[in-house]
mmCIF file of C-alpha atoms and ligand atoms in Angstrom:
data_model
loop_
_atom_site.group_PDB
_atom_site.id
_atom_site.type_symbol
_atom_site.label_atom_id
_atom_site.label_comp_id
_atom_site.label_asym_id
_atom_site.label_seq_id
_atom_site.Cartn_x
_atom_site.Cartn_y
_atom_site.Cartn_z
ATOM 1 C CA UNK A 1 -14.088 21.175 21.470
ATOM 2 C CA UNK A 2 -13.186 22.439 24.905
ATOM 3 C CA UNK A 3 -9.784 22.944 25.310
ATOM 4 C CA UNK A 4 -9.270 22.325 28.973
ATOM 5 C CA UNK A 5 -10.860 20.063 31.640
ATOM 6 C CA UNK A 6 -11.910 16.845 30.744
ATOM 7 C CA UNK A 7 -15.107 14.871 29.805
ATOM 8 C CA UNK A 8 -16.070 11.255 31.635
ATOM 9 C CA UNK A 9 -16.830 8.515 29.294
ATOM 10 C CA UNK A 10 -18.505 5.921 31.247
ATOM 11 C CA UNK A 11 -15.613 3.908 32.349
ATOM 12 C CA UNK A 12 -12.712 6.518 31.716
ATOM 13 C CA UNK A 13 -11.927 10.218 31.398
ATOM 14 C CA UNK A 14 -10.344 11.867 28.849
ATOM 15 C CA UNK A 15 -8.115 14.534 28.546
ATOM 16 C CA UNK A 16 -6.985 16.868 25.837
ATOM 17 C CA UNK A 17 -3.788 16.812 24.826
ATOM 18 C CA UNK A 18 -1.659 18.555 21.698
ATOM 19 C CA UNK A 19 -5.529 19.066 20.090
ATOM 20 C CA UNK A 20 -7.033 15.817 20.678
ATOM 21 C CA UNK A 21 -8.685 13.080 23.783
ATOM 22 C CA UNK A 22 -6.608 10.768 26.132
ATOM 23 C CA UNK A 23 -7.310 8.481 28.371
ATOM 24 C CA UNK A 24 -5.011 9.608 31.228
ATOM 25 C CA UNK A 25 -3.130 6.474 31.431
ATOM 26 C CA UNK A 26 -1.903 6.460 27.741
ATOM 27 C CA UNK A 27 -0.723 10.168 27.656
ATOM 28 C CA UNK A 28 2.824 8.378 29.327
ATOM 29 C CA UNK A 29 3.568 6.106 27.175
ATOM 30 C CA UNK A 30 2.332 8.855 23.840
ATOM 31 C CA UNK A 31 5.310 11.032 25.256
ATOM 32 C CA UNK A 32 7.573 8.105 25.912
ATOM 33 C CA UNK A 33 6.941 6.962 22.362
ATOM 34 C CA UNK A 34 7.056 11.168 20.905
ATOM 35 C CA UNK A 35 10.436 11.495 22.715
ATOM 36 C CA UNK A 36 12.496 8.255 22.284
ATOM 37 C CA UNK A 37 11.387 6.541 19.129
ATOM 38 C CA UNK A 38 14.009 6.901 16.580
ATOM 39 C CA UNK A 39 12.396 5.638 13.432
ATOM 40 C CA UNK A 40 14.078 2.998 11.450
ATOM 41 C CA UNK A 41 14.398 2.895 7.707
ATOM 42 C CA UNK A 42 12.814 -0.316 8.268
ATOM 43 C CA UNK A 43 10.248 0.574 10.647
ATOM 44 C CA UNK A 44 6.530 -0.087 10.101
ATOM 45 C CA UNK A 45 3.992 1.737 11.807
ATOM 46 C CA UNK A 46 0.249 0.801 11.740
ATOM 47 C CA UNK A 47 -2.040 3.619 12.677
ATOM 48 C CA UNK A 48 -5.748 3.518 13.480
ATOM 49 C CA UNK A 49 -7.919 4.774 15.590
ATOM 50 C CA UNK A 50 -9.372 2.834 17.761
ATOM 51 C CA UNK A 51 -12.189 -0.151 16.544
ATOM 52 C CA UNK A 52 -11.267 0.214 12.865
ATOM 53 C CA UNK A 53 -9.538 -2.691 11.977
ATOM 54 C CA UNK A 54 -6.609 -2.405 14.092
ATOM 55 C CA UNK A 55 -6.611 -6.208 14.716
ATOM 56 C CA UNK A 56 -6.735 -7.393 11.144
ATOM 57 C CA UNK A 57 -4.280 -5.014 9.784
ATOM 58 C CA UNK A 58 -1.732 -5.699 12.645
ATOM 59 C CA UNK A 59 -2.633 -9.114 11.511
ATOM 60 C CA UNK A 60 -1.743 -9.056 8.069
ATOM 61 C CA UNK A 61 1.083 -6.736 8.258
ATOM 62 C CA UNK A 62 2.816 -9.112 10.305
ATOM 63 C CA UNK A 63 2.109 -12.590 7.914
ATOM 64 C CA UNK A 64 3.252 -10.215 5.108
ATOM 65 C CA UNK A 65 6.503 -8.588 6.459
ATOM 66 C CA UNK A 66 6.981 -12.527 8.546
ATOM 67 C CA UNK A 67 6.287 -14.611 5.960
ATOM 68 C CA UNK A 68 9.968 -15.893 4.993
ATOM 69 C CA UNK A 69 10.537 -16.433 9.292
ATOM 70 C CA UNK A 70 6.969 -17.766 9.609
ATOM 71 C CA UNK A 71 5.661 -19.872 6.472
ATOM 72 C CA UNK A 72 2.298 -18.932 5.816
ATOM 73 C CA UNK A 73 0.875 -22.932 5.576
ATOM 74 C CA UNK A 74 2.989 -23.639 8.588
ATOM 75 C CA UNK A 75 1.357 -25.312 11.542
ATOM 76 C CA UNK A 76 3.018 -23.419 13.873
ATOM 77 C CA UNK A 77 2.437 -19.395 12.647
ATOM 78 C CA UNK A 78 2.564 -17.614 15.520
ATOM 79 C CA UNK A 79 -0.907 -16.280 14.326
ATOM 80 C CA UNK A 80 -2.322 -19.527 15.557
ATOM 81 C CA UNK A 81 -1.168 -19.099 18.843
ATOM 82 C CA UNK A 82 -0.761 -15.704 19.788
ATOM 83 C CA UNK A 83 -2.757 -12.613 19.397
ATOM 84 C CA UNK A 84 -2.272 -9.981 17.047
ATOM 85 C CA UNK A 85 -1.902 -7.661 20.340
ATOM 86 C CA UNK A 86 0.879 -9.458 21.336
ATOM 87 C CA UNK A 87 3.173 -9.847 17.523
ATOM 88 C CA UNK A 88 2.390 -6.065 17.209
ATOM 89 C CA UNK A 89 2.352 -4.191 20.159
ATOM 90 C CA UNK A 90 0.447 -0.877 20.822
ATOM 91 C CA UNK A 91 3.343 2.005 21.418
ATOM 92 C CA UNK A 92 0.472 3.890 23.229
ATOM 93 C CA UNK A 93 0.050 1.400 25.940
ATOM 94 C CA UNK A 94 3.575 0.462 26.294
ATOM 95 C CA UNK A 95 4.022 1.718 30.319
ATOM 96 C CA UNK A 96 1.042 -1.058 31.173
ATOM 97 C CA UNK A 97 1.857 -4.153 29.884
ATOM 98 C CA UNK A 98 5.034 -6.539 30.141
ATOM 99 C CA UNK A 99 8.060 -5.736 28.446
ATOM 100 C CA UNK A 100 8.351 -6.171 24.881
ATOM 101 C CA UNK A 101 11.274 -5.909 22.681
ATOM 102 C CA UNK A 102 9.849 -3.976 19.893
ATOM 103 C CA UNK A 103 9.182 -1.243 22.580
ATOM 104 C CA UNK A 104 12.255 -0.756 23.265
ATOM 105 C CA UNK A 105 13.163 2.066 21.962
ATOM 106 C CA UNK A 106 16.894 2.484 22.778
ATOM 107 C CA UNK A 107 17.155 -1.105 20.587
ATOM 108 C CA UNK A 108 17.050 -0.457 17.137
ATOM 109 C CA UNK A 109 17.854 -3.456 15.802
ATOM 110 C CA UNK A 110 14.721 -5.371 14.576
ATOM 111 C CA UNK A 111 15.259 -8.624 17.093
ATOM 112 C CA UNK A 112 15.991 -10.392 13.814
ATOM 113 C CA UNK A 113 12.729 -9.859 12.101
ATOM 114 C CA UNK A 114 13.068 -7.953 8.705
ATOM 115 C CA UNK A 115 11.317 -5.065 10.125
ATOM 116 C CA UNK A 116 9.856 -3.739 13.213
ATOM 117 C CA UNK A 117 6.061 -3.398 13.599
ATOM 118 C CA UNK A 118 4.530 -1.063 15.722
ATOM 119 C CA UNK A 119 1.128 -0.201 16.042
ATOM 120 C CA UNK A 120 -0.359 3.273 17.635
ATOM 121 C CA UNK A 121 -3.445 4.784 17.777
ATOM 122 C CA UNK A 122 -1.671 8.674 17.407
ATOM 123 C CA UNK A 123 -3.392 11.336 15.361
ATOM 124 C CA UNK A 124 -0.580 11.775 12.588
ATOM 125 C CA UNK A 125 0.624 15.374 14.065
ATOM 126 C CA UNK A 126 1.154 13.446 16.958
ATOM 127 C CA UNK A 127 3.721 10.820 16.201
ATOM 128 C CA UNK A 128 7.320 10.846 16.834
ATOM 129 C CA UNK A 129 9.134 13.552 14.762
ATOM 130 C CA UNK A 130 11.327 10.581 13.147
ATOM 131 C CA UNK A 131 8.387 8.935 11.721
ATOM 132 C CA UNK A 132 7.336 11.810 10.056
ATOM 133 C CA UNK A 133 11.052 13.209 8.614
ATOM 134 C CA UNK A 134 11.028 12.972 4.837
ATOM 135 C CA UNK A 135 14.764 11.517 5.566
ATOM 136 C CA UNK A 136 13.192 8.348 7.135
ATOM 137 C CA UNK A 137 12.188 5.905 4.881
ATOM 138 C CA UNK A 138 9.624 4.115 7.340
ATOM 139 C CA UNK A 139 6.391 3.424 6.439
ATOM 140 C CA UNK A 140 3.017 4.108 7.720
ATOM 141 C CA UNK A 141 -0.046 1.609 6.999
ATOM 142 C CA UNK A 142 -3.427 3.776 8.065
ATOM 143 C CA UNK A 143 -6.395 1.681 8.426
ATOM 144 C CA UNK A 144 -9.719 3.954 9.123
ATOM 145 C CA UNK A 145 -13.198 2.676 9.126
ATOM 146 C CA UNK A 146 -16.942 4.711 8.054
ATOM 147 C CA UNK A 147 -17.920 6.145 10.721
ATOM 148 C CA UNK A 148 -21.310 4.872 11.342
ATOM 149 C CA UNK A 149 -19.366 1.772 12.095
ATOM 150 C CA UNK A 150 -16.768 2.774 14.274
ATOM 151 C CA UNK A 151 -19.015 4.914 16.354
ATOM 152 C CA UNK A 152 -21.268 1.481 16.670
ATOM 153 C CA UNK A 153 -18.145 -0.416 17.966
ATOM 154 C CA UNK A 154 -16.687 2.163 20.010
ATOM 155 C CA UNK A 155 -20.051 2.444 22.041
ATOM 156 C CA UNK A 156 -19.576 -1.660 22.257
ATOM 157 C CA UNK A 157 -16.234 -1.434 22.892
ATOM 158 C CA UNK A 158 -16.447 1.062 25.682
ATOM 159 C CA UNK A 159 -18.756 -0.744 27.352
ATOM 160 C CA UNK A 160 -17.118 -4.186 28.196
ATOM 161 C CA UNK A 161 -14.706 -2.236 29.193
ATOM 162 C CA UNK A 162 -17.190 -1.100 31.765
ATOM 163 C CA UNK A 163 -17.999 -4.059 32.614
ATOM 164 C CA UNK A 164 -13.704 -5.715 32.659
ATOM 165 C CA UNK A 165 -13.078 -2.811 35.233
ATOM 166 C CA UNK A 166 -16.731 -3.903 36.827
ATOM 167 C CA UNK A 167 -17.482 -0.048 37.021
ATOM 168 C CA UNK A 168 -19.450 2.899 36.589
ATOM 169 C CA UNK A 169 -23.082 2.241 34.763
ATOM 170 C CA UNK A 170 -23.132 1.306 30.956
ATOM 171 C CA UNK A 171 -22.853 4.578 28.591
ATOM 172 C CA UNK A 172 -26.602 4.869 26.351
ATOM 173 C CA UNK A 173 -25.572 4.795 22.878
ATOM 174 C CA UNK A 174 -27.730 8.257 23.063
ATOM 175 C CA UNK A 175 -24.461 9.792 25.180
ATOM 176 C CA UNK A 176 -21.834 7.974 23.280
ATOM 177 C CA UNK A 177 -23.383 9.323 19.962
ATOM 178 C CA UNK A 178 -23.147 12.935 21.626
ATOM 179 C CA UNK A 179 -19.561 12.714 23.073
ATOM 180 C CA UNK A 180 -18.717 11.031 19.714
ATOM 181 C CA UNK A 181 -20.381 13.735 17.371
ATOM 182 C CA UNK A 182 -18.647 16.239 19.582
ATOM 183 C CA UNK A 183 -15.180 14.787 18.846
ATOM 184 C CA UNK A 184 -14.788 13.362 22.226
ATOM 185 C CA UNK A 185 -13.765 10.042 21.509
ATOM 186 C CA UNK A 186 -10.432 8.140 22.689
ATOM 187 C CA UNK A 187 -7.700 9.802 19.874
ATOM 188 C CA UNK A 188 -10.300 11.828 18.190
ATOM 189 C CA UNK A 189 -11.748 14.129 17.154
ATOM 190 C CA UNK A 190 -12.778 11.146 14.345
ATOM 191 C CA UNK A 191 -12.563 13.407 11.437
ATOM 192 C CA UNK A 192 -9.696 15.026 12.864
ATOM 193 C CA UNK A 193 -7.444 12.045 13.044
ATOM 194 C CA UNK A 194 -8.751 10.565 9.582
ATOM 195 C CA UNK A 195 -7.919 13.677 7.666
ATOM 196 C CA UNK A 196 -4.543 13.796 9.100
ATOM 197 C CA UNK A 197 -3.605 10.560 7.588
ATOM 198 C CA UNK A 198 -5.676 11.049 4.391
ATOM 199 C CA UNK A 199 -3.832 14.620 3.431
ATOM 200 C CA UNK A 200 -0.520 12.748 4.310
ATOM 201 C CA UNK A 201 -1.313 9.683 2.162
ATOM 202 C CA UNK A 202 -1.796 11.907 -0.492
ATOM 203 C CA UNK A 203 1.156 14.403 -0.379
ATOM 204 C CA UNK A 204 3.575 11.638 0.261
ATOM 205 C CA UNK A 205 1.751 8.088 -0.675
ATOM 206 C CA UNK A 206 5.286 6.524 -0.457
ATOM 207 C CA UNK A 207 5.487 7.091 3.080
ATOM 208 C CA UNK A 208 1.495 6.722 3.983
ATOM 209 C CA UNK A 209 -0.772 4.187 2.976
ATOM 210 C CA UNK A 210 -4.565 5.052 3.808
ATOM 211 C CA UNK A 211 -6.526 1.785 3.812
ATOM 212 C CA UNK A 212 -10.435 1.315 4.155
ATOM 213 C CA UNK A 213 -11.807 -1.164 6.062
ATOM 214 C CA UNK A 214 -14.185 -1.857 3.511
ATOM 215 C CA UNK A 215 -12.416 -2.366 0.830
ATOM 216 C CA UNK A 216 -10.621 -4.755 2.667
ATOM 217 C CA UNK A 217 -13.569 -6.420 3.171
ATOM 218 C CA UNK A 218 -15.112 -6.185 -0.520
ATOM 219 C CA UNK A 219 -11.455 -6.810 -2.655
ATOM 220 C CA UNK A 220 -9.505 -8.833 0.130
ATOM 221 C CA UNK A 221 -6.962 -9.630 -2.884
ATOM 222 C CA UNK A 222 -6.456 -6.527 -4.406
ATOM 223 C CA UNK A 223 -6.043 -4.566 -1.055
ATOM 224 C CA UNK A 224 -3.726 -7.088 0.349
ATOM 225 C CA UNK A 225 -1.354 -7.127 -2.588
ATOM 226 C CA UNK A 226 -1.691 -3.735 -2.275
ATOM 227 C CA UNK A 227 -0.465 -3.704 1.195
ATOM 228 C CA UNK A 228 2.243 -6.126 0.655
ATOM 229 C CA UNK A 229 3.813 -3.880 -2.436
ATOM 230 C CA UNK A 230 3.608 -0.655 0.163
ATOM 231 C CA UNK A 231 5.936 -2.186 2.828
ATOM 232 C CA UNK A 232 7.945 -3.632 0.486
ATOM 233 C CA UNK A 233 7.368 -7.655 0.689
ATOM 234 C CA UNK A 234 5.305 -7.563 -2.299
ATOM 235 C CA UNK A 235 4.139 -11.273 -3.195
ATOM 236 C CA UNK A 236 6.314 -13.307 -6.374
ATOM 237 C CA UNK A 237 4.207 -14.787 -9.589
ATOM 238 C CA UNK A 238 4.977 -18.108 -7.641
ATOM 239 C CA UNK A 239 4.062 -17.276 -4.511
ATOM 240 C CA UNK A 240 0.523 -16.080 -6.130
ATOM 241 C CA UNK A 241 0.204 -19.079 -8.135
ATOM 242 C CA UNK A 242 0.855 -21.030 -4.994
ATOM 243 C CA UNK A 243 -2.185 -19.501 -3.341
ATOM 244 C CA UNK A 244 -0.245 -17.482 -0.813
ATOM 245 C CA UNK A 245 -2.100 -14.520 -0.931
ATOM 246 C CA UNK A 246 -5.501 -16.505 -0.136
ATOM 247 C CA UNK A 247 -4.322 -18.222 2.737
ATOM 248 C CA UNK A 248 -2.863 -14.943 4.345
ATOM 249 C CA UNK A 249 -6.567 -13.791 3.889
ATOM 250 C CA UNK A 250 -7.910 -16.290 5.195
ATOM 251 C CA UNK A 251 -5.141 -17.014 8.502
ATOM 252 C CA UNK A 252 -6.111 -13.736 9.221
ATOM 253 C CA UNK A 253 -9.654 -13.538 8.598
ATOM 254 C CA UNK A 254 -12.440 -12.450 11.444
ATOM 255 C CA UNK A 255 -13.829 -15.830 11.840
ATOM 256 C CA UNK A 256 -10.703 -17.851 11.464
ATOM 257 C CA UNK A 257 -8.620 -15.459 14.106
ATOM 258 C CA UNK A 258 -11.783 -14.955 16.601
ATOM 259 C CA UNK A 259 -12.579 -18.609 17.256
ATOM 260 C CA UNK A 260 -8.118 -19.285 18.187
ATOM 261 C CA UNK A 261 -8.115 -20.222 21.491
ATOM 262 C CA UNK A 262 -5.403 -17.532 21.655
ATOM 263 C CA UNK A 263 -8.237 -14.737 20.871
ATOM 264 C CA UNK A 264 -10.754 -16.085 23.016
ATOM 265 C CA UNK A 265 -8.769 -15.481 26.340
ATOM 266 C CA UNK A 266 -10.309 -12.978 28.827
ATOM 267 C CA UNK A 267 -6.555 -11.708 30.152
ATOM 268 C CA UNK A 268 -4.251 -10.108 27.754
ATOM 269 C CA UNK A 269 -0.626 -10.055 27.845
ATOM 270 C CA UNK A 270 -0.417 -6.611 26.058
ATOM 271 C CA UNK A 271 -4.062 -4.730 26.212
ATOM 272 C CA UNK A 272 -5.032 -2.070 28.367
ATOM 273 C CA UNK A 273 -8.224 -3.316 30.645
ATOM 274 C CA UNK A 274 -9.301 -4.870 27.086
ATOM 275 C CA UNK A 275 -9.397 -8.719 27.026
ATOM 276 C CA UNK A 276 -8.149 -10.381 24.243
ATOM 277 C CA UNK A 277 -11.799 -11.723 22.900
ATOM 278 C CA UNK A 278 -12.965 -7.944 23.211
ATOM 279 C CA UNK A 279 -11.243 -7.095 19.998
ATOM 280 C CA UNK A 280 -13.396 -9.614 18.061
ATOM 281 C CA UNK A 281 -17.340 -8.930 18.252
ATOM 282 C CA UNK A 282 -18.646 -8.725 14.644
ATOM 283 C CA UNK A 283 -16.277 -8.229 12.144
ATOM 284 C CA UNK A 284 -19.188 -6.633 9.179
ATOM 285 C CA UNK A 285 -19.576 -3.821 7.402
ATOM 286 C CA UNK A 286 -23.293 -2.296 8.372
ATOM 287 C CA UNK A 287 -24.094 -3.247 11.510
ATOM 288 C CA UNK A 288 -24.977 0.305 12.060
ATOM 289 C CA UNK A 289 -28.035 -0.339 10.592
ATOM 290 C CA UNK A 290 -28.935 -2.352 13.848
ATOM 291 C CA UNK A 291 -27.845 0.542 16.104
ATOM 292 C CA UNK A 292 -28.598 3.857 14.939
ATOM 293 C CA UNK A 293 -31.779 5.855 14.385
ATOM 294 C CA UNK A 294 -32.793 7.699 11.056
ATOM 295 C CA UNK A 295 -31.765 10.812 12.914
ATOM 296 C CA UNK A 296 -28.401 9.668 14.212
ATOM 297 C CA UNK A 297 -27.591 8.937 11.044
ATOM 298 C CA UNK A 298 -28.382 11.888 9.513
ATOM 299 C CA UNK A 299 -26.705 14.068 11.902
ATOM 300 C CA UNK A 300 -23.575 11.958 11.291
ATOM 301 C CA UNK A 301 -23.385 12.184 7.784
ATOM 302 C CA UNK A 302 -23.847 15.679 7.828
ATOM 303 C CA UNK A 303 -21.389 16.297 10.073
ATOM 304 C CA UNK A 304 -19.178 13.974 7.981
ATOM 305 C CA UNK A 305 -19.562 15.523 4.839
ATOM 306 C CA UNK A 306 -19.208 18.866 6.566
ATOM 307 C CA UNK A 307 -15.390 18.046 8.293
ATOM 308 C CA UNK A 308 -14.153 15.890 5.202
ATOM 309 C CA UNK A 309 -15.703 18.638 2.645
ATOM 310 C CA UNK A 310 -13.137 19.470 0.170
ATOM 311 C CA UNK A 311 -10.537 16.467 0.795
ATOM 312 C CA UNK A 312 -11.254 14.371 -1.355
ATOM 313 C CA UNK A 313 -12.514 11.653 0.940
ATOM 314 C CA UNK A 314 -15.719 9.663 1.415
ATOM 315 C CA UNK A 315 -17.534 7.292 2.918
HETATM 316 P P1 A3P B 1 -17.059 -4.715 15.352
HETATM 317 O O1 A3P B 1 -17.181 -4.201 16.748
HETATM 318 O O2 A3P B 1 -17.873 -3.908 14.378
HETATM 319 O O3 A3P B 1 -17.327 -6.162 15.228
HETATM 320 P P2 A3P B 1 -9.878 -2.689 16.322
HETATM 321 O O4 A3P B 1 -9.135 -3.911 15.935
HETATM 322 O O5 A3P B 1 -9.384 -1.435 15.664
HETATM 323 O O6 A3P B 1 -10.027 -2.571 17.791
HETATM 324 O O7 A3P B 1 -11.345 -2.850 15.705
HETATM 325 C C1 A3P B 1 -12.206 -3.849 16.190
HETATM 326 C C2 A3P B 1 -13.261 -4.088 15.136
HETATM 327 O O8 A3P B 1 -12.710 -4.842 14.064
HETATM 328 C C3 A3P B 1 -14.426 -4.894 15.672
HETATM 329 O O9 A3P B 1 -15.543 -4.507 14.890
HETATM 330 C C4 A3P B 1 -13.947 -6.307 15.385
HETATM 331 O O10 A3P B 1 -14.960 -7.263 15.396
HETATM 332 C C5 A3P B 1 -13.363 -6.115 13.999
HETATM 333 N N1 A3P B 1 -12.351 -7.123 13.653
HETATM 334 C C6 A3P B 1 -11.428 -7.703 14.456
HETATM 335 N N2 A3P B 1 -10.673 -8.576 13.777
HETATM 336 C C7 A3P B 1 -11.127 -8.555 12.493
HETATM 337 C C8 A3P B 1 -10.756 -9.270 11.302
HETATM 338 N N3 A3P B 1 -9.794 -10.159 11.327
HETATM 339 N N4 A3P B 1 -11.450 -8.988 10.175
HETATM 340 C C9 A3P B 1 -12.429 -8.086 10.160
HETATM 341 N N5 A3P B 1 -12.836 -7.390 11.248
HETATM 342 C C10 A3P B 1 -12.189 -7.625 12.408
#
């Protein structure tokens, strides 16, 4: 990885910074967010990278930390109405979007919800020193996808983006794949920024959960009890028996969320150049296998298995 200049992705550039790839217009808010955030006992931060679930865990982080506020079988969840975007804002994109209160870093009260949530896209070296202290008790939720997968979505994502901004010529998944094997990607290097998380989740799994999307997907109920225990609003024996857990799964579940009129709006209050309905396309584990030649896949694996060699993880 070059160390200096920057490399054009079809409808951005990106720029290193501190070891890994901005978009120019996040790097402000990044170093607003490094500088000013002073982590709360009760703080919850939700780390991805970018097209691995972001969405759904920002979604059912908030019906699980919400849930005495906002009933889950309520008619009015704020789930129904508003998008995930918008209940859990992105720290990284805070200097483009309309104020929000849980951006506000000199407030550190949590606007009278049990606990702030606030979602970033920041390689874990990268985030706010009082996140990381041991002496903070906040938590960290990382949700990371295979890569085959996320390299598929990216490629999608980047180019309705392209196409929001009504710019530049659609990037060939051929030059995506090469900028994206390369470790050019927005936040990445991939490997880079899942390893980061992983080795933390491991040396302090109080403090960092590492989630797969998959799993998600195959044990819904295991993983979100799971989730729920970690940030401390783990579910009663009533509240199981009264099917709580299912209906969270299901509020927050890709076809349930994508077809909310709230989700299917092109302008979003809180998304950089995204619109909300970009964040919803597919929702499955494999669609890879629609995308990417024998070859690309190879040459991803190996590369895979060559970064996460020794860690422990796999995909
Ligand atoms: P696909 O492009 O493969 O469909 P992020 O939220 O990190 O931007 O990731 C977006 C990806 O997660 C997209 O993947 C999107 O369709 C999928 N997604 C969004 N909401 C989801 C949900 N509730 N459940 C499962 N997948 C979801």
């Amino acid at each position: 990885m070059s160390s200096v200049g920057h490399h054009g992705l079809g409808y951005s550039l990106l720029y290193p910074y501190q070891g890994f790839w901005f978009t120019d217009p996040v790097l402000e808010s990044i170093k607003d967010f490094q500088q000013n955030l002073k982590a709360l006992d009760s703080d919850l931060i939700l780390a991805s990278q970018p097209k691995s679930g972001t969405t759904w865990m920002k979604a059912l982080a908030f019906a699980i930390a919400n849930r005495t506020r906002y009933p889950i079988f309520s008619s009015s969840h704020p789930l129904l109405t508003t998008s995930p975007h918008d209940l859990v804002p992105f720290a990284d994109f805070k200097h483009f979007h309309k104020e929000h209160s849980l951006l506000d870093y000199t407030n550190t009260s949590s606007q009278d919800l049990p606990s702030r949530l606030i979602a970033t896209h920041l390689p874990y070296p990268l985030l706010p020193e009082s996140v990381k202290d041991g002496a903070t008790k906040c938590k960290i939720v990382y949700i990371c996808r295979n890569p085959r997968d996320t390299f598929v979505s990216v490629w999608h994502f980047m180019n309705k983006i392209g196409d929001n901004k009504k710019s530049g010529t659609p990037l060939s998944i051929e030059d995506a794949f090469e900028y994206f094997c390369d470790g050019v990607s927005d936040f990445g290097p991939y490997w880079d920024h899942v390893l980061g998380y992983w080795k933390e989740s491991l040396a302090s799994p109080h403090k960092v959960l590492f989630v797969k999307y998959e799993d998600l997907m195959n044990e819904p109920e295991t993983q979100v009890k799971k989730l729920a225990e970690f940030l401390g609003y783990g579910f009663s024996v009533e509240e199981e028996s009264r099917g709580v857990i299912k209906e969270i799964i299901s509020l927050c579940s890709f076809q349930h969320l994508k077809n909310l009129d709230a989700n299917k709006q092109e302008q979003s209050g809180d998304n950089f150049l995204a619109h909300n309905k970009d964040f919803f396309r597919k929702g499955e584990v494999g669609d890879w296998k629609n995308y990417l030649t024998p070859t690309m896949v190879e040459r991803l694996d190996s590369l895979t298995k060559e970064k996460l060699q020794g860690s422990g993880l796999a995909f």
